[in-house]
mmCIF file with all atom_site columns, C-alpha atoms in Angstrom:
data_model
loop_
_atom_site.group_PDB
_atom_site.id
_atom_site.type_symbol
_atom_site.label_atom_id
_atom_site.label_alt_id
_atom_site.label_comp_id
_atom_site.label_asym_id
_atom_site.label_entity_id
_atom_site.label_seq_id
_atom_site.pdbx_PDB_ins_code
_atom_site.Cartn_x
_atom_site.Cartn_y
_atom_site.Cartn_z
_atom_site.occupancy
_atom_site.B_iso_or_equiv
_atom_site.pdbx_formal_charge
_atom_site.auth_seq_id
_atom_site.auth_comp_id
_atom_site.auth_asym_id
_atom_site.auth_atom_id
_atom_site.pdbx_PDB_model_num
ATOM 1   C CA . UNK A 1 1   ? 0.000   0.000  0.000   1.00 0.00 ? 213 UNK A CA 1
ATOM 2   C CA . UNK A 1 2   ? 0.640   3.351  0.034   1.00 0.00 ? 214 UNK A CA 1
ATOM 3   C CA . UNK A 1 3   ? 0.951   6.085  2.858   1.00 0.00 ? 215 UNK A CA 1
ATOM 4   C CA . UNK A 1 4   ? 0.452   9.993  2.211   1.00 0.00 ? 216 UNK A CA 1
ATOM 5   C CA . UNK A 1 5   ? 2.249   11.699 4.614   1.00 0.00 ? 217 UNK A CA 1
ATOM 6   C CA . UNK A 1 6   ? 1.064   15.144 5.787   1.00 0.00 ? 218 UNK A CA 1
ATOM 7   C CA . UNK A 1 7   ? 4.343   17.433 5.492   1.00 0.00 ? 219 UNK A CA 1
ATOM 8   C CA . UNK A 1 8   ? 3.216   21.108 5.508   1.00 0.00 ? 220 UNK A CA 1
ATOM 9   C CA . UNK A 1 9   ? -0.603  22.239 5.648   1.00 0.00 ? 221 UNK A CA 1
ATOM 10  C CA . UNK A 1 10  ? -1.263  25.843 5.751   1.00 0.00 ? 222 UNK A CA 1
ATOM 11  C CA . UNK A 1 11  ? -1.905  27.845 9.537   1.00 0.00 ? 223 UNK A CA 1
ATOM 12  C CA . UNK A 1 12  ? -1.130  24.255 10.961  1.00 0.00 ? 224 UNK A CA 1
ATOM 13  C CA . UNK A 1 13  ? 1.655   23.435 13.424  1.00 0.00 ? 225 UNK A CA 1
ATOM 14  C CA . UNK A 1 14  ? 2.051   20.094 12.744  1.00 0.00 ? 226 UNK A CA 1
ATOM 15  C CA . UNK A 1 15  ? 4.387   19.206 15.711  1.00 0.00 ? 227 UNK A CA 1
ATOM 16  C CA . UNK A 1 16  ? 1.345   19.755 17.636  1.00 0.00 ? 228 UNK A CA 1
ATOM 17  C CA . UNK A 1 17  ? -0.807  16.944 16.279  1.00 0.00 ? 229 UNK A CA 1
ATOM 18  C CA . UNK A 1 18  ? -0.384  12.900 16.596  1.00 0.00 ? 230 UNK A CA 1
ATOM 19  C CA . UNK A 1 19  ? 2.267   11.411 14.183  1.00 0.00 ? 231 UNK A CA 1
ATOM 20  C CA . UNK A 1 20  ? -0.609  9.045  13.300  1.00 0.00 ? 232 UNK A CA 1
ATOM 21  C CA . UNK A 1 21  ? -2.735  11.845 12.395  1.00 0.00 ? 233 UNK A CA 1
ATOM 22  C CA . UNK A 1 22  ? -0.388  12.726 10.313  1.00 0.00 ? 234 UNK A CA 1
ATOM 23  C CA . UNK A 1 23  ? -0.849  10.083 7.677   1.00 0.00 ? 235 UNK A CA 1
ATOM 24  C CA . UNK A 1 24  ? -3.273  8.325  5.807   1.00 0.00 ? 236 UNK A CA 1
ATOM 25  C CA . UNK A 1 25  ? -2.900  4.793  4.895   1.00 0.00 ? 237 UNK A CA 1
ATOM 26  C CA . UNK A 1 26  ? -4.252  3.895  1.122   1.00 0.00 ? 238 UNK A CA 1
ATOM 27  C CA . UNK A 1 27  ? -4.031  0.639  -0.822  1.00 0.00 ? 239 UNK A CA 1
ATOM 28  C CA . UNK A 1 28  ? -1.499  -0.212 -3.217  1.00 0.00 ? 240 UNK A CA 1
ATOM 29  C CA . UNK A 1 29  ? -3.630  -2.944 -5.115  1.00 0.00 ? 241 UNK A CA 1
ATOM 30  C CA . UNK A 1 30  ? -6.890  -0.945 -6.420  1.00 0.00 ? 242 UNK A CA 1
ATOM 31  C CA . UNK A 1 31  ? -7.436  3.023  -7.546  1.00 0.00 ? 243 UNK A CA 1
ATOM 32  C CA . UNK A 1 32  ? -7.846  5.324  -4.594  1.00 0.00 ? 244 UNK A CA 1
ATOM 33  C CA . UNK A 1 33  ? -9.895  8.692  -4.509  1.00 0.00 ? 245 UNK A CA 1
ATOM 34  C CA . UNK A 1 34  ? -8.654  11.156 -2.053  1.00 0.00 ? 246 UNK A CA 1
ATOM 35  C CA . UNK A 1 35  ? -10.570 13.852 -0.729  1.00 0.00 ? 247 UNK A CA 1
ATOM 36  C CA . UNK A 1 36  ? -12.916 15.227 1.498   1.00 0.00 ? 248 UNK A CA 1
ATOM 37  C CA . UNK A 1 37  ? -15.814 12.776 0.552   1.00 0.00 ? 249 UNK A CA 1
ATOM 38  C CA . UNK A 1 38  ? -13.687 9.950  1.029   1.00 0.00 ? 250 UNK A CA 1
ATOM 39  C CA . UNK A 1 39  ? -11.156 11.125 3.920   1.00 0.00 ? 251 UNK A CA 1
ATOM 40  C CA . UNK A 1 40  ? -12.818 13.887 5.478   1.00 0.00 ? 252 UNK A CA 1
ATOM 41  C CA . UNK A 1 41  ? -11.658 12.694 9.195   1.00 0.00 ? 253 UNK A CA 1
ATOM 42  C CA . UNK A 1 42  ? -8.449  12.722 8.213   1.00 0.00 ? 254 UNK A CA 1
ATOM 43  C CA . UNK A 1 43  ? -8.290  16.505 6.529   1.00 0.00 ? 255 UNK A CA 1
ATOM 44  C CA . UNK A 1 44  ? -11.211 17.911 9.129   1.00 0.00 ? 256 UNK A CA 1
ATOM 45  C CA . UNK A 1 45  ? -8.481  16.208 11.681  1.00 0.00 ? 257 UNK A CA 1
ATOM 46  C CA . UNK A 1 46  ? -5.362  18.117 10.302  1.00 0.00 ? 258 UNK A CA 1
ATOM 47  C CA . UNK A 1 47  ? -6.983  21.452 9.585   1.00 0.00 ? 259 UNK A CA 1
ATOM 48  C CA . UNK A 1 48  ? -10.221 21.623 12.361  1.00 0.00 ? 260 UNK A CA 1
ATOM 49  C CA . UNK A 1 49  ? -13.196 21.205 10.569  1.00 0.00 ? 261 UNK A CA 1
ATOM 50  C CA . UNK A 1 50  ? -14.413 24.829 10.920  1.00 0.00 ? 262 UNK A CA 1
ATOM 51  C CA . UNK A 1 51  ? -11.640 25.740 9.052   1.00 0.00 ? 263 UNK A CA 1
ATOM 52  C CA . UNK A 1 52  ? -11.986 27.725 5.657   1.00 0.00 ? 264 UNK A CA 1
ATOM 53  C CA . UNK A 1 53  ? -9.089  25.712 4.364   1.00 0.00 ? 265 UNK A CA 1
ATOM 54  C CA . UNK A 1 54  ? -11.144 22.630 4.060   1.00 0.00 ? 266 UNK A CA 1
ATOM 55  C CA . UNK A 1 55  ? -13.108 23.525 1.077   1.00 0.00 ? 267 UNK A CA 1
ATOM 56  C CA . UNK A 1 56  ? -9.641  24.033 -0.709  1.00 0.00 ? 268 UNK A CA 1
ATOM 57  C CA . UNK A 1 57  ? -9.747  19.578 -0.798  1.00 0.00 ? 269 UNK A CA 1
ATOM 58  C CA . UNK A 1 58  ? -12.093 18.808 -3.363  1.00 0.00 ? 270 UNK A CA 1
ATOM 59  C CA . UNK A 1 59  ? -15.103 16.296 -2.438  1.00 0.00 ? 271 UNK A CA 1
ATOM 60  C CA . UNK A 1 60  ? -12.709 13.942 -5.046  1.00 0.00 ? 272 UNK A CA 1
ATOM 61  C CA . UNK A 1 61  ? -9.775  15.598 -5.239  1.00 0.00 ? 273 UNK A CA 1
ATOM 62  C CA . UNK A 1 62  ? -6.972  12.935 -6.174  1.00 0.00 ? 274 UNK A CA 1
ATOM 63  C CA . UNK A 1 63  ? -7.019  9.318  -7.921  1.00 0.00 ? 275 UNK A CA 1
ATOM 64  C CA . UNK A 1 64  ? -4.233  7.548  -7.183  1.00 0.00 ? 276 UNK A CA 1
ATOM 65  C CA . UNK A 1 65  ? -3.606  4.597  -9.267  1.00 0.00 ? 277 UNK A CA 1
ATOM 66  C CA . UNK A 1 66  ? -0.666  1.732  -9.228  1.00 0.00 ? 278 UNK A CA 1
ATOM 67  C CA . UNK A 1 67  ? 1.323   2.199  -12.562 1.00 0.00 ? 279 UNK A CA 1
ATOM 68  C CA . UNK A 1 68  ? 0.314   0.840  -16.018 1.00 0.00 ? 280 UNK A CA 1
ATOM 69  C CA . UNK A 1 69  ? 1.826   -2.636 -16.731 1.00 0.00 ? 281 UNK A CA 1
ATOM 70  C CA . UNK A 1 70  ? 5.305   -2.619 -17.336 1.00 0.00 ? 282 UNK A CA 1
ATOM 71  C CA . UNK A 1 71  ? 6.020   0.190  -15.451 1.00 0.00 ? 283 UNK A CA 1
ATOM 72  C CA . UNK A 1 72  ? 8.547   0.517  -12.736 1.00 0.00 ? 284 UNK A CA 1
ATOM 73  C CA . UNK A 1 73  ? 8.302   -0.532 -8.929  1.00 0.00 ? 285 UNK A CA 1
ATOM 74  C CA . UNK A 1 74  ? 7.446   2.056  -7.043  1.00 0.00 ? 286 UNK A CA 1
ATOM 75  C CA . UNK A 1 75  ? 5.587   4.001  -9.324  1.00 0.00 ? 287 UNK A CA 1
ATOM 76  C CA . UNK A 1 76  ? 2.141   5.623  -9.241  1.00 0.00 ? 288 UNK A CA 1
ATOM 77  C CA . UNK A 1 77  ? -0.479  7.323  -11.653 1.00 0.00 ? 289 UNK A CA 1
ATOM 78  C CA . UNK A 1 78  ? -1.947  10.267 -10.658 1.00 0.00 ? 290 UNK A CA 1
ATOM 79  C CA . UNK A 1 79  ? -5.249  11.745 -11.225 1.00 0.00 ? 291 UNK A CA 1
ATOM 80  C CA . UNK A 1 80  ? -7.040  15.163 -10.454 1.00 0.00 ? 292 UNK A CA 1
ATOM 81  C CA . UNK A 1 81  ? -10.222 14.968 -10.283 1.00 0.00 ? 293 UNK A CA 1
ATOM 82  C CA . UNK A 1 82  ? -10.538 18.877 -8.568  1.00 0.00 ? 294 UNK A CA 1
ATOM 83  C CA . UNK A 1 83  ? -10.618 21.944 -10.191 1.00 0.00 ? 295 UNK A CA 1
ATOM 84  C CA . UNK A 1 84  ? -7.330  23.133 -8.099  1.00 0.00 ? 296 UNK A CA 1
ATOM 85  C CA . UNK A 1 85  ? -4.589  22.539 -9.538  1.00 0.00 ? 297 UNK A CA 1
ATOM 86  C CA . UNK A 1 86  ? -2.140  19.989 -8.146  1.00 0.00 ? 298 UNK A CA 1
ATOM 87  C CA . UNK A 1 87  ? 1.625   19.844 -7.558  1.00 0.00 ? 299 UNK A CA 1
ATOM 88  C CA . UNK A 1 88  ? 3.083   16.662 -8.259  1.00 0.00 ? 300 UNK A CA 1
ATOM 89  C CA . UNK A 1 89  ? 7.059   16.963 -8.105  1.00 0.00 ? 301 UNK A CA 1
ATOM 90  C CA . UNK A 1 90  ? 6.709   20.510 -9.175  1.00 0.00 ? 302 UNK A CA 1
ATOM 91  C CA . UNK A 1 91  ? 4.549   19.809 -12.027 1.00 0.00 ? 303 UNK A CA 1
ATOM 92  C CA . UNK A 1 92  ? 1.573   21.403 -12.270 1.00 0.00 ? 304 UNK A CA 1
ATOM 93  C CA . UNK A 1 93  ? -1.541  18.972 -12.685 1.00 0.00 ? 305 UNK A CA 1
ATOM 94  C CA . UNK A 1 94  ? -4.868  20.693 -14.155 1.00 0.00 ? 306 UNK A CA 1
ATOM 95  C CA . UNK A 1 95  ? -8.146  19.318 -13.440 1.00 0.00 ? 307 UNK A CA 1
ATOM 96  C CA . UNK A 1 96  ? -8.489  15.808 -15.923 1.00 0.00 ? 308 UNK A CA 1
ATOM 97  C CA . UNK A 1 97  ? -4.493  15.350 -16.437 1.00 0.00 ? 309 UNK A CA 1
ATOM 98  C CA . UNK A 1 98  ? -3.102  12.099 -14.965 1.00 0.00 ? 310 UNK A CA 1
ATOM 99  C CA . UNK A 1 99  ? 0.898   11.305 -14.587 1.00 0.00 ? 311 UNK A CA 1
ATOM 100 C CA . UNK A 1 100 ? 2.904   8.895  -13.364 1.00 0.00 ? 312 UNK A CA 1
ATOM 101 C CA . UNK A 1 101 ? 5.362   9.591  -10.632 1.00 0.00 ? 313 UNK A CA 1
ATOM 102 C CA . UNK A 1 102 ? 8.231   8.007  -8.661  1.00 0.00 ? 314 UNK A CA 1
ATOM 103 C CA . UNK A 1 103 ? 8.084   7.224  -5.150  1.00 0.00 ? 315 UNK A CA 1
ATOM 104 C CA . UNK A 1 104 ? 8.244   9.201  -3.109  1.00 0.00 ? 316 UNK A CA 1
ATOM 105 C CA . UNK A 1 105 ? 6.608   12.322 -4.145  1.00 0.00 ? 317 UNK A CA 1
ATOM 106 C CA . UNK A 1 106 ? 5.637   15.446 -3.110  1.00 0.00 ? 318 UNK A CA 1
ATOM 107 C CA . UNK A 1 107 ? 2.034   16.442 -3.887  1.00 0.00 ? 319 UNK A CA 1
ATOM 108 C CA . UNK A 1 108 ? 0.847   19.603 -3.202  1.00 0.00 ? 320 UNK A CA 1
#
């Protein structure tokens, strides 16, 4: 499987908060969707769930995707599904445009 690890978020001092909040656990088998309709506990968790930052996660934000066959261990496809853009490795990722990355990756 996968784990997304929550490295910067916005307002948030992270040293303050559980490691295990910290990170969300996917599987490495199937397609996953991340965002708030699927993980809201864990984003509501990170930012409060009052928070004006949470509508920034789309409902389906992310699909994340093992790689096409034939491609190499450790790598991942990436959906967006959101209308905000996504940083994958410093590549910009418009709503519709899937990649594939290496891990580990930054997404922002």
């Amino acid at each position: 499987g996968y784990v997304l690890v929550c490295a910067h978020a916005w307002g948030v001092n992270l040293g303050s908060l559980p490691p295990a909040s910290l990170r969300l656990a996917l599987p490495g088998s199937t397609t996953a969707v991340i965002g708030r309709s699927h993980q809201g506990f864990f984003f509501e968790g990170l930012l409060g769930a009052e928070s004006p930052l949470v509508t920034c996660i789309s409902r389906a934000h992310l699909e994340l995707s093992p790689a096409a066959a034939g491609g190499r261990v450790g790598t991942v496809e990436v959906g967006n599904l959101s209308a905000n853009a996504v940083l994958i490795g410093g590549k910009t990722l418009s709503k519709g445009e899937r990649m594939e990355a290496q891990l580990p990756v930054d997404i922002c």
